[in-house]
Every structure is written in C-alpha cells, then in structure tokens.
Short mmCIF file of C-alpha atoms in Angstrom, two decimals:
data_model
loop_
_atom_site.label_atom_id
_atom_site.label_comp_id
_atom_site.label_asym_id
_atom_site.label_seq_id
_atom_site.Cartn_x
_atom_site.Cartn_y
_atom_site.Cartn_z
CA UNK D 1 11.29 11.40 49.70
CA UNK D 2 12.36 9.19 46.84
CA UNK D 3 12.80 5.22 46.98
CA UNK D 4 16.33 5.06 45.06
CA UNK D 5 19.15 2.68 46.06
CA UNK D 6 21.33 5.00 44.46
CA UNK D 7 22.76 7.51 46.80
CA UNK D 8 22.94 11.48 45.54
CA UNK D 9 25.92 12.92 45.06
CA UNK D 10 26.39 17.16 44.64
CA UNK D 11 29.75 18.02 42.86
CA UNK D 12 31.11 20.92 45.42
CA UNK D 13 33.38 22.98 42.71
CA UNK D 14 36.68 23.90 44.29
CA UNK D 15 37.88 27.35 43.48
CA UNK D 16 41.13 27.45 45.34
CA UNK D 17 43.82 25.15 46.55
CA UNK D 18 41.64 25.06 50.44
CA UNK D 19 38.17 24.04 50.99
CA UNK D 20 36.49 27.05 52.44
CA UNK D 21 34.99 26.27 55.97
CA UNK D 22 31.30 26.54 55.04
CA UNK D 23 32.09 23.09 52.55
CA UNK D 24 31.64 20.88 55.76
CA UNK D 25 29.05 22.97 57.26
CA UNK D 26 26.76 22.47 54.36
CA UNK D 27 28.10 18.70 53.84
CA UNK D 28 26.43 18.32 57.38
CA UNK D 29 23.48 19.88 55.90
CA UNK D 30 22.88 17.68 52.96
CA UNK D 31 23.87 14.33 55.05
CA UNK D 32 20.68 15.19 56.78
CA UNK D 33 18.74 14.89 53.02
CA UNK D 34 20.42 11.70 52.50
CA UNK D 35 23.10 13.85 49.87
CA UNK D 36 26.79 13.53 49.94
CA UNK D 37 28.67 16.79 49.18
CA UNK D 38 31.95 15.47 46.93
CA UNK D 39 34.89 18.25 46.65
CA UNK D 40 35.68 18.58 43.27
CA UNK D 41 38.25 20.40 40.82
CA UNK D 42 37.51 21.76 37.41
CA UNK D 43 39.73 18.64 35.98
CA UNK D 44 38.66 16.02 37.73
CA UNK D 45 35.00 17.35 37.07
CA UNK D 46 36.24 17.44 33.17
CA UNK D 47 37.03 13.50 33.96
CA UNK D 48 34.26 11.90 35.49
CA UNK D 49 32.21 9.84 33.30
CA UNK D 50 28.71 11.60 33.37
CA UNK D 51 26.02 8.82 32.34
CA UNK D 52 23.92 10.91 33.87
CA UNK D 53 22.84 15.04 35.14
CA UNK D 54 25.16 15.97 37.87
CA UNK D 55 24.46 18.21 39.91
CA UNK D 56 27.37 20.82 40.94
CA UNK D 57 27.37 23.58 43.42
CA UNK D 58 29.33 26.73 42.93
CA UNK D 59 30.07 29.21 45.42
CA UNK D 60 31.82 32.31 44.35
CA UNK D 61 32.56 35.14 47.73
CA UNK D 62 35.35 36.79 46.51
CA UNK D 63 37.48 37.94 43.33
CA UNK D 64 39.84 34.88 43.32
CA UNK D 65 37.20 32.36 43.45
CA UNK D 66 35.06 34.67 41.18
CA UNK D 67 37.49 34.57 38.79
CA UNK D 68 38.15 30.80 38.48
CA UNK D 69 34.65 30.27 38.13
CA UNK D 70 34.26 32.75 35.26
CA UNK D 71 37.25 30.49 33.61
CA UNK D 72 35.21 27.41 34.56
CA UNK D 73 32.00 28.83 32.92
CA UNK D 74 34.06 29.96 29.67
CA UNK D 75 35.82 26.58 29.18
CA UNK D 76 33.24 23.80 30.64
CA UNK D 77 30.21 24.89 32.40
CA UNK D 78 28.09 26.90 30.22
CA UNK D 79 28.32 23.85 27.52
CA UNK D 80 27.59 21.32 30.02
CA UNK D 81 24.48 23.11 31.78
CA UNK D 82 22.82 24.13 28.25
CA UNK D 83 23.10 20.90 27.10
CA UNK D 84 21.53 19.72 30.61
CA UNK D 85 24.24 17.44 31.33
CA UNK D 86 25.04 19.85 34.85
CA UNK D 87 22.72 21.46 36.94
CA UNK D 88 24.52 24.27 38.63
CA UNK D 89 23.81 26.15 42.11
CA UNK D 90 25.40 29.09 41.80
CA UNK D 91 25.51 30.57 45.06
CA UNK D 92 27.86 34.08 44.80
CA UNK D 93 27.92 37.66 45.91
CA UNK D 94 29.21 38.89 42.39
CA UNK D 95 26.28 39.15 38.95
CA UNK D 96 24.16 36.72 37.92
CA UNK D 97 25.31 35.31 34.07
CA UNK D 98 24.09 35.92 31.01
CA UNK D 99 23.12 32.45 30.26
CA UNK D 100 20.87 32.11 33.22
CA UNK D 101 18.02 32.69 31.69
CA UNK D 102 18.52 29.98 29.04
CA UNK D 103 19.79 27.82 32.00
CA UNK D 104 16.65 28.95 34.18
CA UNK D 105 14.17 28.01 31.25
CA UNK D 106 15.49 24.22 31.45
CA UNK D 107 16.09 23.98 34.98
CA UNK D 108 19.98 23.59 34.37
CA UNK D 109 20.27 26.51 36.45
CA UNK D 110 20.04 28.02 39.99
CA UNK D 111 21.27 31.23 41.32
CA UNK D 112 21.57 32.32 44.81
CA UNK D 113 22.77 35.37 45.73
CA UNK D 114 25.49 36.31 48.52
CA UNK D 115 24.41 36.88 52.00
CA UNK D 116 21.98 33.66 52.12
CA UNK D 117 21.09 31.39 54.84
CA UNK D 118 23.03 28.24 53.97
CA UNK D 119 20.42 25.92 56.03
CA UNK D 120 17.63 27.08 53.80
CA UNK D 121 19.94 27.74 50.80
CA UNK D 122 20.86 23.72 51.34
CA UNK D 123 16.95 23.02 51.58
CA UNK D 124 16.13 24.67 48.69
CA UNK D 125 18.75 22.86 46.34
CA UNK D 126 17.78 19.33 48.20
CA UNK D 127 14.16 19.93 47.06
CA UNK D 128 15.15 20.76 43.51
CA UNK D 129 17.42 17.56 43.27
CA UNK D 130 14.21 15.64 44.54
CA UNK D 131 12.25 17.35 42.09
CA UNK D 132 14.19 17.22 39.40
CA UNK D 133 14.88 13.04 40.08
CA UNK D 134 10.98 12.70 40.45
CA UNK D 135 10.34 14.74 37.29
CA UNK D 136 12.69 11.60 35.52
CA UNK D 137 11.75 8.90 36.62
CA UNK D 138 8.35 9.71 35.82
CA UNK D 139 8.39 10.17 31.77
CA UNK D 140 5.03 11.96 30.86
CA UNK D 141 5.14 9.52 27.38
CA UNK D 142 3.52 6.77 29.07
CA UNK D 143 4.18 3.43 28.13
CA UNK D 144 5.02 2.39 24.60
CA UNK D 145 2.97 0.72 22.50
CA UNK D 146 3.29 -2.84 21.63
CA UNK D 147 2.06 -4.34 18.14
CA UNK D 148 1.07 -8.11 18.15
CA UNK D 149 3.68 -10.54 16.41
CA UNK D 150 1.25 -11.75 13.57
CA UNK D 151 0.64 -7.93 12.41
CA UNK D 152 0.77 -8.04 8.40
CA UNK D 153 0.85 -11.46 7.82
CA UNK D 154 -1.65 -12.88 5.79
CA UNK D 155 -3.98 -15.80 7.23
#
C-alpha cells in the first residue's frame, strides 16, 4: 500500500503475566499486512522512546485484564492518546470510555467491541494504520515558501 522502508510496528499491551493465545493468531494476521505485532508491558511501553505515534492494541475479555487496563488508562494511556502520541485499538467485551469521543474526534482512538471477527477486526486496524501513515506523509500545507536572498536590500 505504502512505499516506506520503515517496517510497522503495533504495540500488543500485555495485561497479564501470559500472552493470551489469540496474540499469535492475530500476529499471523498482521505479518500478512507487512505489520509486526510486538508484546508489550505497561513499563516497558512507559520506556520506549516515542519520536513518533505508536500505535497500541488493547484487548480487554475479562475482569483481570479489564482491570489492568483501566489502571493503564488512569496512569498513561488517556494522556498519551489525547495528546496523539498513541493510537489505541481497544478491542474488549466490557464499556466503551469516556474519553472516546475526544479520542474518536482525532483519530487517537478505536473501539471494538467483544465478540468480533479477529481477521476483519485485524483488517480494519491495518487500513487505519495505512490511512493514518498516508494522511502524514502527505501535509495538506503544501510546500513552503521561499523568499529570494536579495529581498530588502537596496540596489
């Protein structure tokens, strides 16, 4: 879709000490988009150097996870994906947050919501990655204007 040498990465948000099973079934997935699915912790998210938007996937099934993510959101996440620094997939079976809409307005944020079809659920989030790469590279500003050299000098 897009000519970039550099390669995609999705943050996959670990909730608990085990990645869940569906992790390398949608890691298949995205290796078919040309997108590598990275497990990640709330810390080591924390210390990654973000030069720039990340895109993390979150997906909450049951009251443990649920729970960690709401601590996620609370200490990290909200801040990062209203300042569009993160765009978050949220893909869970439990309510959709009250800062979605603010998220939803700038794109920061994606819900899904518990049963999906993780082939079209991957899809979906590859084509909004695409889109939202496209959407920079291609500034709507144009090209800046130049002044000559000699501009104010007297002849």
């Amino acid at each position: 879709m897009i000519n970039s040498n550099r390669e995609i990465f999705i943050f996959f948000l670990k909730l608990s000490n085990q990645l869940p099973s569906y992790y390398f079934y949608m890691s298949e997935q995205f290796k078919a988009f040309g997108i590598s699915l990275v497990p990640v912790t709330l810390s080591q998210l924390k210390e990654i150097r973000h030069n720039n938007r990340e895109y993390i996937i979150s997906l909450t099934s049951d009251f443990t996870k649920y729970r960690n993510h709401l601590q996620a959101r609370k200490n990290y996440l909200d801040y990062m994906v209203l300042s569009r620094k993160f765009c978050l997939f949220d893909i869970s079976s439990f309510e959709i947050p009250d800062m979605a809409s603010k998220g939803f307005r700038s794109k920061s944020y994606h819900f899904f919501q518990l049963p999906v079809n993780l082939e079209e659920t991957v899809k979906n989030i590859a084509i909004a990655i695409y889109e939202d790469r496209r959407t920079k590279l291609t500034w709507p500003g144009g090209v800046r204007s130049k002044l000559p050299s000699d501009v104010g000098s007297s002849s």
